[in-house]
Coordinates of C-alpha atoms in Angstrom, one line a residue:
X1 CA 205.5 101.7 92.0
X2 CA 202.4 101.8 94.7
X3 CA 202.5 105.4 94.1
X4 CA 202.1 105.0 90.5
X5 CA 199.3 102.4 91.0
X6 CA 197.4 104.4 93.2
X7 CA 197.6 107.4 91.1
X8 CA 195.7 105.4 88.2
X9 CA 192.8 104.5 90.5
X10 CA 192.3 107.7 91.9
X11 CA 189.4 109.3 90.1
X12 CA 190.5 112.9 91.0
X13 CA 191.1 115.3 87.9
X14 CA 194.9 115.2 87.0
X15 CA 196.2 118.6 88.1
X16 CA 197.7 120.6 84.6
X17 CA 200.5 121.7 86.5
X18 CA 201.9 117.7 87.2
X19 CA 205.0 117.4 89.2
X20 CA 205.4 121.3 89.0
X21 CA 202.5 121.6 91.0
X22 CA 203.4 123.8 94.2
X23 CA 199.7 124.2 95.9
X24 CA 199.7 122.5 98.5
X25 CA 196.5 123.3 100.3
X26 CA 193.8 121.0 100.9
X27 CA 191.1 122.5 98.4
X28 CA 193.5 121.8 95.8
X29 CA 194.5 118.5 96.9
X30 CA 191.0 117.5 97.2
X31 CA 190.3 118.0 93.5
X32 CA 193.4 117.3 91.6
X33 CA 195.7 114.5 91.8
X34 CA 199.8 115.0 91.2
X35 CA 201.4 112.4 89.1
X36 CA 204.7 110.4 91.1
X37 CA 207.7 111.2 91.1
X38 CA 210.6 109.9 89.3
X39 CA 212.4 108.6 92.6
X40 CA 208.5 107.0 93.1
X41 CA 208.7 104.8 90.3
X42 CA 212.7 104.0 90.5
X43 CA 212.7 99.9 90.0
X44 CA 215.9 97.9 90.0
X45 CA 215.7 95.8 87.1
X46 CA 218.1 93.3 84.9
X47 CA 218.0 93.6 80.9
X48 CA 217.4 89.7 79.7
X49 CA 218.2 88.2 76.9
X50 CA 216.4 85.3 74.8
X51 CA 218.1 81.8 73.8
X52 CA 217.0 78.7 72.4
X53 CA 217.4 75.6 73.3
X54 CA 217.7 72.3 70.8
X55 CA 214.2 71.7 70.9
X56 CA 213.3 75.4 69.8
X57 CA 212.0 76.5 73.0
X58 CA 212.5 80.3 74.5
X59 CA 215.1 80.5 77.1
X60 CA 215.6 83.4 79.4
X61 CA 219.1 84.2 80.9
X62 CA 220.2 87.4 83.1
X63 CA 222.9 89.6 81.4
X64 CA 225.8 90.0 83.7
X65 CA 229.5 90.0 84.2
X66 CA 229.2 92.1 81.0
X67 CA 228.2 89.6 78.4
X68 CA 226.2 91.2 75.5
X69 CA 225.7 90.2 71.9
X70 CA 226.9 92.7 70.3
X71 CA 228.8 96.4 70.9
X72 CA 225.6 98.4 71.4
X73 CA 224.6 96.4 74.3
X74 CA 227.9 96.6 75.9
X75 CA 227.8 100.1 75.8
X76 CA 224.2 99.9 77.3
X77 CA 225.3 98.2 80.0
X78 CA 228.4 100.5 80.9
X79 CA 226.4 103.0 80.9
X80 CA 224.2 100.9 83.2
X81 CA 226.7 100.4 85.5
X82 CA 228.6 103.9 85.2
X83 CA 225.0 105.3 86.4
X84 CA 224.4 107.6 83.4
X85 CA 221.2 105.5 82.5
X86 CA 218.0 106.7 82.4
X87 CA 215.8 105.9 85.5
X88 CA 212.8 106.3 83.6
X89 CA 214.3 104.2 80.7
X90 CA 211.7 101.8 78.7
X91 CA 213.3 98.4 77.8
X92 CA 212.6 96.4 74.4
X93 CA 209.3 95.1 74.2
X94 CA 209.5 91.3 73.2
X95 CA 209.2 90.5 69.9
X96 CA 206.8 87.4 71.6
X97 CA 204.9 86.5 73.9
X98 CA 205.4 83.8 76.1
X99 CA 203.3 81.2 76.9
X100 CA 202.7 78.8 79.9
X101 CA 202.1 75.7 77.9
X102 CA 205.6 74.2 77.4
X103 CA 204.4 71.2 75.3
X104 CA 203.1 72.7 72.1
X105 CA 205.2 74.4 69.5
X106 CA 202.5 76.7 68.5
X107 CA 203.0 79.0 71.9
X108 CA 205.3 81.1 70.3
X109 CA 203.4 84.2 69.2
X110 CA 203.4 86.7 66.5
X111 CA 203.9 90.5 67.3
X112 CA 200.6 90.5 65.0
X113 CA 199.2 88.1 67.4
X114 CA 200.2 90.3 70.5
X115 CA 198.5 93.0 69.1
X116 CA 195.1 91.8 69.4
X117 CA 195.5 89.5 72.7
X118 CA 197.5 92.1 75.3
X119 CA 197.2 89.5 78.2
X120 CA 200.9 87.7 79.0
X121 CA 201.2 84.7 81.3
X122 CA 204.5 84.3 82.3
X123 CA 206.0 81.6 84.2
X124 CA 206.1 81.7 87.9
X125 CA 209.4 82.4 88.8
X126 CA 210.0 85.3 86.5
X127 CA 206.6 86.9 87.2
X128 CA 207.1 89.4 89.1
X129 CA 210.3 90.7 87.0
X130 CA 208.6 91.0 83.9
X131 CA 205.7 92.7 85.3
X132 CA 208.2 95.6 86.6
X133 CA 210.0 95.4 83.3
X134 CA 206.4 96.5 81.5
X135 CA 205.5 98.8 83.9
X136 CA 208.5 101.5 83.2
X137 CA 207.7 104.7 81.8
X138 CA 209.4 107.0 80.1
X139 CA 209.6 111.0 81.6
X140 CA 207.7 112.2 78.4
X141 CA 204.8 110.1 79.2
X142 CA 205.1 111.8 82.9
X143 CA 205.1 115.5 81.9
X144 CA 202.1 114.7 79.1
X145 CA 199.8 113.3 81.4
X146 CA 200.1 116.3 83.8
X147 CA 199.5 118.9 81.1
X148 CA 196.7 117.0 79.2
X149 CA 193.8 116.3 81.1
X150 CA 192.4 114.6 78.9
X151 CA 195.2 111.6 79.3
X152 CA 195.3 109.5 81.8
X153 CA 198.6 107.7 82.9
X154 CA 198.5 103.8 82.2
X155 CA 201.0 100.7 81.8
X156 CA 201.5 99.9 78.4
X157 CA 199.5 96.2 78.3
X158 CA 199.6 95.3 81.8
X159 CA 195.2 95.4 81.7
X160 CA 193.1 95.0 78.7
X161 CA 191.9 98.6 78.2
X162 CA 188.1 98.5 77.1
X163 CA 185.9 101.7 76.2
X164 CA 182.5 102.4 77.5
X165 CA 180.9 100.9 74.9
X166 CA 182.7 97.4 75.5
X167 CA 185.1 97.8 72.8
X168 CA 188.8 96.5 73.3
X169 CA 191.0 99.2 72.6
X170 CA 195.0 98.1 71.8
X171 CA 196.6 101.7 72.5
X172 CA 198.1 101.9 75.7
X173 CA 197.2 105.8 75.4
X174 CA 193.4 107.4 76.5
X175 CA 191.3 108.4 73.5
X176 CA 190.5 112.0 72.9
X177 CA 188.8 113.8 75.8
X178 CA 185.4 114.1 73.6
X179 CA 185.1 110.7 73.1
X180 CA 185.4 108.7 76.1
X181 CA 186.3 110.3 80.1
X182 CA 188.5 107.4 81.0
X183 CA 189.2 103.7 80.6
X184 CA 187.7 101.2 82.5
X185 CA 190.3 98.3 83.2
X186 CA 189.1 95.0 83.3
X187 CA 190.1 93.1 86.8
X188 CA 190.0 96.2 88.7
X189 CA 188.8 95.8 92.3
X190 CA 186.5 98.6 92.5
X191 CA 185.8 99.9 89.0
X192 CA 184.5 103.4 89.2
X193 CA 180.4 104.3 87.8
X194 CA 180.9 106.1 84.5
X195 CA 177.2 107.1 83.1
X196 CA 176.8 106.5 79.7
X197 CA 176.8 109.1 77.3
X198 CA 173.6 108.4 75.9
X199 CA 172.3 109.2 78.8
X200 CA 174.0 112.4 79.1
X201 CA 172.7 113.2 75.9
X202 CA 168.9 113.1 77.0
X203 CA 167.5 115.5 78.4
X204 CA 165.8 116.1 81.9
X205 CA 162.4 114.6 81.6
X206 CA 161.2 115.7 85.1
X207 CA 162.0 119.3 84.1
X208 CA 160.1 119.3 80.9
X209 CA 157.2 117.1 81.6
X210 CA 154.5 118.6 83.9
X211 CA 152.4 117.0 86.0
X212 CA 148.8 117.1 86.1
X213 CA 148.5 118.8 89.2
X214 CA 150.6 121.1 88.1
X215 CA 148.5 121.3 84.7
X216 CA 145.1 121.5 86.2
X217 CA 146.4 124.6 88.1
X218 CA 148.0 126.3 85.6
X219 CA 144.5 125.6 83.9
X220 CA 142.2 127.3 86.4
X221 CA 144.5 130.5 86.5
X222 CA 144.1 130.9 82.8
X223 CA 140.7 130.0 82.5
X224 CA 139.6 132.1 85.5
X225 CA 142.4 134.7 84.9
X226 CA 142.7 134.5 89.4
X227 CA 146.1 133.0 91.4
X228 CA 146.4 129.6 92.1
X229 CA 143.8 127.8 94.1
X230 CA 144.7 127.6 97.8
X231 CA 145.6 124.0 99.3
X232 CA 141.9 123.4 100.9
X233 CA 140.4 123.8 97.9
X234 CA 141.8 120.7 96.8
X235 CA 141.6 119.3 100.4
X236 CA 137.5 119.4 99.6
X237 CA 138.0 117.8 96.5
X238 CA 140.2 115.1 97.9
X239 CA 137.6 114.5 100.6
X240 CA 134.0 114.5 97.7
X241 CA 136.7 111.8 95.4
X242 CA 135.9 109.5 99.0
X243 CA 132.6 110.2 99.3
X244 CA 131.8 109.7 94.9
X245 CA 135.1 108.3 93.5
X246 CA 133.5 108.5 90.0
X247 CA 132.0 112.2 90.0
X248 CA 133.4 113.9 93.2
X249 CA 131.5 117.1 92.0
X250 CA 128.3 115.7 92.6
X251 CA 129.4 114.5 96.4
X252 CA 127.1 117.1 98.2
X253 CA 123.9 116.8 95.8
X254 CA 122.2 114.5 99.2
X255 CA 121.9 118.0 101.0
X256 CA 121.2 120.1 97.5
X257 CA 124.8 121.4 96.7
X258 CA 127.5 120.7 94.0
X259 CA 131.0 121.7 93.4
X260 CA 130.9 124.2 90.0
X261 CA 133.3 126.5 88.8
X262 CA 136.9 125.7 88.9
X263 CA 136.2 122.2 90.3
X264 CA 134.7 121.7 86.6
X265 CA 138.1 121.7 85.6
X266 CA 139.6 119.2 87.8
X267 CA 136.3 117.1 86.4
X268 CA 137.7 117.1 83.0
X269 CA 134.7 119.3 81.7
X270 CA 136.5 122.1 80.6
X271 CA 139.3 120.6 78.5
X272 CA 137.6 122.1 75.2
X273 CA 138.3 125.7 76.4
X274 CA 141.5 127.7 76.4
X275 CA 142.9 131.4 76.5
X276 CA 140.9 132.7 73.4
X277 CA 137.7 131.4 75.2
X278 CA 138.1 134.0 78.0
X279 CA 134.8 135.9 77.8
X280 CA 132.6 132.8 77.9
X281 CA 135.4 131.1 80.8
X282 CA 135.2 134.2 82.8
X283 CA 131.5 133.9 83.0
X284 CA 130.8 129.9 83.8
X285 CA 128.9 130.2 87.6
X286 CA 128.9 134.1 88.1
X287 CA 125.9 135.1 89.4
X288 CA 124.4 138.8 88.9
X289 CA 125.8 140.4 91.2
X290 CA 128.9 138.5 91.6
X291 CA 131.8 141.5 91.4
X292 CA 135.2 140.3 89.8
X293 CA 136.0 139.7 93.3
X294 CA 133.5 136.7 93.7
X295 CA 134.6 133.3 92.3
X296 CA 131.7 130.6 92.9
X297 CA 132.7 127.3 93.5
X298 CA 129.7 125.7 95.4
X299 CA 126.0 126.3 93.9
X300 CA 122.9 125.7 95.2
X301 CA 120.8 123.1 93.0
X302 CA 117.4 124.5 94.3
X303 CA 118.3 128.6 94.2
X304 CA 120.5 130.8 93.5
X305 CA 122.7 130.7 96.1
X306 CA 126.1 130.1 96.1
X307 CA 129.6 130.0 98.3
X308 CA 133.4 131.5 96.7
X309 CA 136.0 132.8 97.4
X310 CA 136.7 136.5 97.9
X311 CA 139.7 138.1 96.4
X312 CA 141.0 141.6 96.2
X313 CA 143.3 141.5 93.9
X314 CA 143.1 138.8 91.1
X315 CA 146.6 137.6 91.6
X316 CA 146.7 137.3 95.1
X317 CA 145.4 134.6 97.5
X318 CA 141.4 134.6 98.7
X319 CA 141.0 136.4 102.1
X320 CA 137.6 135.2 102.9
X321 CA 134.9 132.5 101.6
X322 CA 132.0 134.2 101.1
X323 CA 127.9 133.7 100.1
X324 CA 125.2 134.9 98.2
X325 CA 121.8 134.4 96.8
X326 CA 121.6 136.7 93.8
X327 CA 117.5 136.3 93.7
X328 CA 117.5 138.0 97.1
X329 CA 119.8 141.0 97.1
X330 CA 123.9 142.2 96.3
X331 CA 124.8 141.2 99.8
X332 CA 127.8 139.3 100.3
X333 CA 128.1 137.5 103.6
X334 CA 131.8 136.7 105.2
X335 CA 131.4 132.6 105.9
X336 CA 134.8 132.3 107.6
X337 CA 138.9 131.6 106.3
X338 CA 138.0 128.0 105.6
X339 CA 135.8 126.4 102.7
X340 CA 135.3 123.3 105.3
X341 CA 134.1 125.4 107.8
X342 CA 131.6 127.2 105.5
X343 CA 130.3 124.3 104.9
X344 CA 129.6 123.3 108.1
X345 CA 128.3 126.4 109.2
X346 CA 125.5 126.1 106.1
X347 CA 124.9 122.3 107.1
X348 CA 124.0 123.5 110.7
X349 CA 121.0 125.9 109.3
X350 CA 119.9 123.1 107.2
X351 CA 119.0 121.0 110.2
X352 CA 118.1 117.7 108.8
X353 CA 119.9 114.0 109.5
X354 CA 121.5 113.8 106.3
X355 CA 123.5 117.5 106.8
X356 CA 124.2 116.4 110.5
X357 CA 126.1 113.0 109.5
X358 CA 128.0 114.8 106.2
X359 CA 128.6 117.6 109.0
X360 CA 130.2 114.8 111.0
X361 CA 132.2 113.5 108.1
X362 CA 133.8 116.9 107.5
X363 CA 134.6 117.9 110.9
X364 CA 136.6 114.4 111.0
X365 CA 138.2 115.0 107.6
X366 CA 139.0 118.5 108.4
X367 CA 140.7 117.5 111.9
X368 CA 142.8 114.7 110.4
X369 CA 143.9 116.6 106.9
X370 CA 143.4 119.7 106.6
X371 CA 146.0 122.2 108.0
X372 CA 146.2 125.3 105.4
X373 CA 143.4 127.9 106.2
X374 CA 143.0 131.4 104.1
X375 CA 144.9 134.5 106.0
X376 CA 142.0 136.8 105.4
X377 CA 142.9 140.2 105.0
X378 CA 146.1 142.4 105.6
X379 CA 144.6 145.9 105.9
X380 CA 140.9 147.1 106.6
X381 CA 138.7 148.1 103.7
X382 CA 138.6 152.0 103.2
X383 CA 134.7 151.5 102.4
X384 CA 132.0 148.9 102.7
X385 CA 130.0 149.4 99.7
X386 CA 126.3 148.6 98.6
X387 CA 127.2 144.6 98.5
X388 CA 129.2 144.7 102.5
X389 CA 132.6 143.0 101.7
X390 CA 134.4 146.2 101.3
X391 CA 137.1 147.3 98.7
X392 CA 140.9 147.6 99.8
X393 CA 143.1 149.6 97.8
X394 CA 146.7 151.3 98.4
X395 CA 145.7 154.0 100.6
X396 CA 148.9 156.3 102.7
X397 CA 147.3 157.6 106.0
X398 CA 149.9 160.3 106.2
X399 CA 149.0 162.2 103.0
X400 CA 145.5 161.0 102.6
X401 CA 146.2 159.5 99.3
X402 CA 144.4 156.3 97.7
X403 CA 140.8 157.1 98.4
X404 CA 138.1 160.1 99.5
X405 CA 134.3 159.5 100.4
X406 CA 132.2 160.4 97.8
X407 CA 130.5 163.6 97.2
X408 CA 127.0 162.6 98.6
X409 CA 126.0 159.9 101.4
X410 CA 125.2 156.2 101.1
X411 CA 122.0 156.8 101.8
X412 CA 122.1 159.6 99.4
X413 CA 122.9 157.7 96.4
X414 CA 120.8 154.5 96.7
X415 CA 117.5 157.2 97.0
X416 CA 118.9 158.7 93.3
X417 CA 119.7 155.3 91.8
X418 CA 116.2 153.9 93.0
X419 CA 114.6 157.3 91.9
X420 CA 116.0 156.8 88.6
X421 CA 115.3 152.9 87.9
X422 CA 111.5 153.7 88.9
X423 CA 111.1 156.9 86.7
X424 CA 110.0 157.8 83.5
X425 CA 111.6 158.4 80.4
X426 CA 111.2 162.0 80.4
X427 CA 112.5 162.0 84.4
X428 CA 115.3 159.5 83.7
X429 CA 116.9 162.9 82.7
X430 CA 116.3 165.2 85.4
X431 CA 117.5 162.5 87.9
X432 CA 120.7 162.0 85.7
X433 CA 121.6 165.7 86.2
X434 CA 121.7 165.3 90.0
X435 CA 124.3 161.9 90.0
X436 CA 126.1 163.1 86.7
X437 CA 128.1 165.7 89.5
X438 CA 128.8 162.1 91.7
X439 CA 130.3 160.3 88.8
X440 CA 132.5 163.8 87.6
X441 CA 133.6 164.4 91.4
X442 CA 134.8 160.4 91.3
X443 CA 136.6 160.8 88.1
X444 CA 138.5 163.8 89.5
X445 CA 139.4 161.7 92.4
X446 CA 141.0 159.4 89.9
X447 CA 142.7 162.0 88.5
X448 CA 144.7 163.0 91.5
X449 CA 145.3 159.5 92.5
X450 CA 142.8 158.9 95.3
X451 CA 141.6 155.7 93.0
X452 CA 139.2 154.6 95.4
X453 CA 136.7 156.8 95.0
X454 CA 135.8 155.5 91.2
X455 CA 136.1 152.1 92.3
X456 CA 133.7 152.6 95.1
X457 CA 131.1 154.6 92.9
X458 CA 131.3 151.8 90.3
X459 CA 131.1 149.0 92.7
X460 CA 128.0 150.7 93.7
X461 CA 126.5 151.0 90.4
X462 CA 127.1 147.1 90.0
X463 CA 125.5 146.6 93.0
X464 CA 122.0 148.6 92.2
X465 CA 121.9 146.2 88.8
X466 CA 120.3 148.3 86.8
X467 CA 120.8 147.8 83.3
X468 CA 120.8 151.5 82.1
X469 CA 124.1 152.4 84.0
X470 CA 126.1 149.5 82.7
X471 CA 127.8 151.7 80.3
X472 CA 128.7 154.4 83.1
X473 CA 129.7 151.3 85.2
X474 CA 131.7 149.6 83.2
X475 CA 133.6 153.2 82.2
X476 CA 134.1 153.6 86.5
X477 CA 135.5 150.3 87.0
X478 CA 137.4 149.4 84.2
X479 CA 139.2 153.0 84.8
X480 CA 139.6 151.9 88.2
X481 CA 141.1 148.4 88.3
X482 CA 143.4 149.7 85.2
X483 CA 144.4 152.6 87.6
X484 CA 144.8 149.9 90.3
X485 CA 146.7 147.5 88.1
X486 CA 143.9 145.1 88.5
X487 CA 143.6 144.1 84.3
X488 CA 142.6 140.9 85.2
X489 CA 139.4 142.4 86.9
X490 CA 139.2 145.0 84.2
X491 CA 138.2 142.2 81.7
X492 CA 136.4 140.2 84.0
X493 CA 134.0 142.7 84.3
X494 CA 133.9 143.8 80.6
X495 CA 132.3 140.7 80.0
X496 CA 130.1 140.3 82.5
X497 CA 128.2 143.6 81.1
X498 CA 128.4 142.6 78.3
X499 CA 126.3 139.7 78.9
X500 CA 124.6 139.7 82.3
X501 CA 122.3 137.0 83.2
X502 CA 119.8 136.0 86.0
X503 CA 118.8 132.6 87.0
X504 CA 120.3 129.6 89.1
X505 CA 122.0 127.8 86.6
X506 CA 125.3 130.1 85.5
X507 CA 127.0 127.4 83.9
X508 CA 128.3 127.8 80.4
X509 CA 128.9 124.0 79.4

């Protein structure tokens, strides 16, 4: 009867095969549990019968020597004792239950009464008999339980079943398998966690709600139409929110600098602005001669200079943080692989008290927290351009596919493209006849896959500014980065021809 017991409590799945069962390997073992045998459960018992006394009281006596009240039980009980009897054999329920207050007439129960109240007390003496009688099962109820999973093997009144919703349930059998998993008996030791099936029901919160990090990046990349922000560039914001917990993009202004661009965003100033707002968002702090691979993100409040990132392909990390000062020239200068040590490399030029102590503050901040520092580039550039930073596109060494120089010399080309923004009307033309073979040669380079060469020849029309070649520019490059599978670039520079714009102040709020 242990056996039996300790099958109830175990909170393995009941195997479908039951007793038939003839794995015996430990996986198997490990997940299912095997109902007991028949031998398992065996218990010696007496059949009892009830008297009363004079005073109306319930009075137990064994049936031996063959006494019996009628002919059915005497053929029980030879039976019984020929040993044809059913091991598994359920005896007769009593028709009441029996109380342990002796005194009052009223603790003889109803079977109607027994239905709703399954708790017995018994006397003392006769306990532990009683208990064995109940606990009997029949071989049906074996074989059930070990093809339905969905039962699980109990005595018949021994605990007061409850569901998982507290409600007492008065069938010795397991509801359906849909409505509850198991019982959970009251007075057991160690009863087993069941969750409730409300929450089951709901559904993972932490998967469908976002967080606002993850928001405010998902936010840039579709404003900015760029890859996510590397980690520093948060690492600067985190260090400005100690410096000016209320506006951390204004941190800097004591040595004439302030956080723009994508740092608006983490600012809350860009909230009004979504995907259809892509031509204005694509513009807010790009500079002149800012290329698609420029993205400011620290602006001068006296000039037009500025610090970004440099990237060569919009879904891709930065390689570089990079400078300019549009008012000046197309130059890009290569500040270093970390936004922290850009900066300190400007305050050190500056050479005044207050950039010396913010330098300090950086260089401490920097040591302690900042770990994560841009890779820079992978391959070399195949070309350096009018603006210096280079263009890097898939290029194979061994058949000289990806890029080819252009048709005429750097030096070459900026003499035509200066010769034609200081000519006349009536020599615009002539001068046009003598780069329209450049631009043709660079198309045909496009056309047999050496992609570079537009790119290069449309860069350098970007670079020379010149309002009059916009059209042939915008032809080059959005050819180019379409060729390149750069679209992101490709509309990035749409708009910025469409509507490009001098002056210090780039914002578009």
């Amino acid at each position: 009867m242990e056996k039996f017991f300790a099958y109830q409590k175990d909170s393995r799945v009941p195997c479908k095969y039951g007793r038939k069962c003839f794995q015996t390997n430990k996986e198997h073992t490990d997940k299912y549990k095997h109902p007991p045998t028949k031998d398992d459960i065996k218990v010696d018992t007496k059949k009892t019968t009830r008297k009363r006394d004079s005073k109306g009281k319930v009075k137990l006596s064994d049936k031996t020597n063959g006494e019996s009240s009628n002919g059915d039980h005497g053929n029980n009980e030879e039976r019984h004792n020929s040993g044809e009897t059913n091991d598994m054999e359920v005896p007769e329920r009593p028709e009441q239950s029996i109380s342990t207050f002796n005194s009052e007439p009223n603790s003889i129960s109803s079977i109607s009464n027994q239905q709703s109240s399954t708790e017995y007390a018994v006397p003392s003496t006769r306990q532990h008999s009683q208990q064995q009688q109940q606990l009997l099962l029949t071989n049906n109820t074996l074989e059930d339980c070990s093809v339905d999973d969905g039962i699980v093997p109990c005595t018949p009144t021994l605990f007061t079943p409850r569901r998982l919703d507290g409600e007492t349930v008065s069938s010795p059998h397991v509801p359906s398998s849909n409505q509850v998993q198991r019982f959970t008996f009251v007075g057991e030791s160690q009863p087993s966690h069941t969750p409730d099936s409300s929450d089951r029901e709901q559904p993972d919160t932490s998967v469908q709600n976002v967080t606002d990090s993850d928001y405010l990046k998902t936010k840039i990349s579709e404003l900015f139409l760029v890859d996510e922000m590397p980690k520093e560039f948060y690492d600067l914001w985190s260090f400005c929110k100690r410096q000016c917990s209320t506006h951390p993009e204004d941190a800097l202004l004591s040595v004439g600098l302030k956080l723009v661009g994508p740092y608006d965003v983490l600012a809350g100033r860009m909230n009004g602005f979504n995907t259809n707002d892509i031509e204005k968002t694509v513009l807010h702090w790009r500079y002149y001669y800012d290329p698609p691979e420029f993205q400011t993100i620290i602006a001068s409040t006296g000039s037009e200079f500025h610090i970004g990132y440099y990237r060569d392909a919009p879904l891709a990390p930065p390689v570089y943080v990079v400078s300019n000062d549009s008012s000046k020239n197309c130059i890009i200068q290569k500040l270093g692989k970390s936004l922290f040590q850009a900066l300190r490399k400007h305050l050190q030029s500056m050479d005044s008290k207050v950039a010396n102590t913010l330098q300090k503050k950086i260089l401490a901040y920097e040591k302690r927290k900042v770990t994560d520092i841009l890779e820079g580039r992978k391959c070399d550039p195949v070309t350096k351009t009018f603006h210096k930073a280079g263009i890097v596109v898939p290029y194979d060494s061994k058949t000289d596919i990806g890029y080819r120089p252009l048709s005429e010399s750097e030096y070459t080309l900026r003499k035509l493209l200066r010769t034609y923004l200081e000519a006349s009307e009536c020599k615009k033309m002539e001068v046009m006849d003598k780069l329209q073979p450049i631009i043709n040669y660079a198309n045909i380079a496009s056309d047999e896959c050496d992609f570079g060469t537009g790119f290069e020849l449309g860069i350098d029309f970007f670079c020379d500014g010149n309002p009059d070649l916009h059209r042939i520019c915008k032809q080059l490059l959005v050819t180019a980065y379409s060729l390149l599978r750069r679209p992101q670039f490709a509309t990035i520079i749409k708009a910025h021809l469409n509507n490009r714009r001098k002056g210090p102040n780039m914002s578009i709020l």
